[in-house]
GROMACS .gro file of C-alpha atoms in nm:
model
  115
    1PHE     CA    1   6.550  12.346  12.587
    2PRO     CA    2   6.817  12.363  12.831
    3THR     CA    3   6.866  11.973  12.993
    4ARG     CA    4   6.584  11.902  13.164
    5ARG     CA    5   6.433  11.663  13.436
    6SER     CA    6   6.221  11.352  13.259
    7SER     CA    7   5.909  11.507  13.466
    8ASP     CA    8   5.892  11.869  13.262
    9LEU     CA    9   5.630  11.977  12.996
   10TYR     CA   10   5.669  12.299  12.813
   11SER     CA   11   5.366  12.476  12.553
   12TYR     CA   12   5.495  12.663  12.274
   13THR     CA   13   5.305  12.793  11.962
   14LEU     CA   14   5.406  12.612  11.600
   15ILE     CA   15   5.365  12.827  11.296
   16ARG     CA   16   5.373  12.540  10.934
   17GLU     CA   17   5.342  12.678  10.629
   18THR     CA   18   5.299  12.333  10.350
   19SER     CA   19   5.246  12.339  10.012
   20ILE     CA   20   4.960  12.101   9.996
   21THR     CA   21   4.899  12.097   9.512
   22VAL     CA   22   5.129  12.252   9.319
   23LYS     CA   23   4.894  12.223   8.994
   24PRO     CA   24   4.745  12.367   8.817
   25LYS     CA   25   4.815  12.670   9.079
   26PRO     CA   26   5.031  12.657   9.379
   27GLN     CA   27   4.803  12.638   9.727
   28LEU     CA   28   4.994  12.703  10.029
   29GLN     CA   29   4.864  12.613  10.419
   30THR     CA   30   4.888  12.792  10.715
   31SER     CA   31   4.896  12.633  11.020
   32THR     CA   32   4.838  12.828  11.364
   33GLU     CA   33   4.888  12.544  11.637
   34THR     CA   34   4.953  12.587  12.063
   35GLY     CA   35   5.154  12.235  12.162
   36ALA     CA   36   5.305  12.078  12.457
   37ALA     CA   37   5.614  11.926  12.479
   38LEU     CA   38   5.741  11.661  12.683
   39HIS     CA   39   6.035  11.547  12.832
   40LEU     CA   40   6.125  11.218  12.760
   41GLY     CA   41   6.495  11.160  12.825
   42ARG     CA   42   6.786  11.188  12.671
   43PHE     CA   43   7.002  11.078  12.423
   44GLY     CA   44   7.379  11.047  12.417
   45VAL     CA   45   7.368  11.424  12.400
   46PHE     CA   46   7.015  11.495  12.291
   47ASP     CA   47   6.721  11.557  12.493
   48LEU     CA   48   6.405  11.384  12.331
   49PHE     CA   49   6.088  11.562  12.372
   50GLY     CA   50   5.751  11.419  12.266
   51LEU     CA   51   5.505  11.696  12.100
   52VAL     CA   52   5.152  11.696  12.007
   53THR     CA   53   4.952  12.059  11.898
   54GLY     CA   54   4.592  12.101  11.771
   55GLY     CA   55   4.477  12.477  11.587
   56ILE     CA   56   4.374  12.633  11.273
   57ALA     CA   57   4.455  12.584  10.925
   58ALA     CA   58   4.367  12.791  10.635
   59ALA     CA   59   4.460  12.820  10.273
   60GLY     CA   60   4.425  13.057   9.975
   61SER     CA   61   4.322  12.916   9.632
   62PRO     CA   62   4.230  13.046   9.315
   63THR     CA   63   3.856  12.978   9.448
   64GLY     CA   64   3.903  13.160   9.769
   65THR     CA   65   4.027  13.076  10.111
   66ASN     CA   66   3.953  12.759  10.305
   67ALA     CA   67   3.952  12.722  10.645
   68GLY     CA   68   4.001  12.432  10.872
   69PHE     CA   69   4.132  12.179  11.193
   70SER     CA   70   4.521  12.072  11.256
   71GLY     CA   71   4.727  11.935  11.464
   72SER     CA   72   5.006  11.713  11.495
   73GLY     CA   73   5.204  11.472  11.668
   74GLY     CA   74   5.619  11.394  11.678
   75VAL     CA   75   5.880  11.348  11.839
   76LEU     CA   76   6.192  11.602  11.914
   77ALA     CA   77   6.555  11.569  11.944
   78ALA     CA   78   6.710  11.893  12.044
   79LYS     CA   79   7.115  11.993  12.142
   80PRO     CA   80   7.191  12.283  12.343
   81ILE     CA   81   7.390  12.501  12.213
   82GLY     CA   82   7.437  12.798  12.479
   83ARG     CA   83   7.306  13.139  12.528
   84GLY     CA   84   6.972  12.959  12.520
   85TRP     CA   85   6.950  12.842  12.206
   86TYR     CA   86   6.972  12.492  12.049
   87ILE     CA   87   6.955  12.226  11.727
   88GLY     CA   88   6.827  11.913  11.653
   89ALA     CA   89   6.608  11.694  11.452
   90SER     CA   90   6.259  11.652  11.419
   91ALA     CA   91   5.993  11.412  11.230
   92TRP     CA   92   5.607  11.475  11.310
   93ALA     CA   93   5.250  11.356  11.156
   94ALA     CA   94   5.075  11.631  11.016
   95TYR     CA   95   4.692  11.655  11.033
   96SER     CA   96   4.501  11.935  10.807
   97SER     CA   97   4.131  11.938  10.746
   98ILE     CA   98   4.139  12.168  10.440
   99PRO     CA   99   4.042  11.956  10.170
  100GLY     CA  100   4.344  11.852   9.963
  101ALA     CA  101   4.586  11.824  10.262
  102GLY     CA  102   4.527  11.569  10.471
  103VAL     CA  103   4.767  11.363  10.697
  104LEU     CA  104   5.165  11.485  10.572
  105TYR     CA  105   5.450  11.358  10.731
  106PRO     CA  106   5.691  11.615  10.783
  107VAL     CA  107   6.076  11.572  10.943
  108GLY     CA  108   6.370  11.853  10.967
  109LEU     CA  109   6.655  12.047  11.106
  110VAL     CA  110   6.518  12.260  11.452
  111ILE     CA  111   6.711  12.560  11.507
  112GLY     CA  112   6.561  12.802  11.760
  113TRP     CA  113   6.561  12.925  12.105
  114GLY     CA  114   6.375  12.866  12.454
  115LYS     CA  115   6.393  12.921  12.794
   0.00000   0.00000   0.00000
């Protein structure tokens, strides 16, 4: 995200891969969500964004496929590094209605591109 004014609102797509079980066999959940990012201001060299998403989730298991709703909310601190690229960190609370998934709290490094 290039430097923004404090009133800017942006849309984005989020695809999240999550392992929701390990034993007896791994079960991987894929969530595809659409979201909105609101520029909240700046902290040093970082632009701060509030994030919210909603969408669908699917997970395969040895007994079949489960599907449900998913959503998340969080924050992103991003610093432009040139040519539309940015780097930053994010923290989320993510929910899925698929049995065994529940609420997760992922945090991570973000490398992205966008205009």
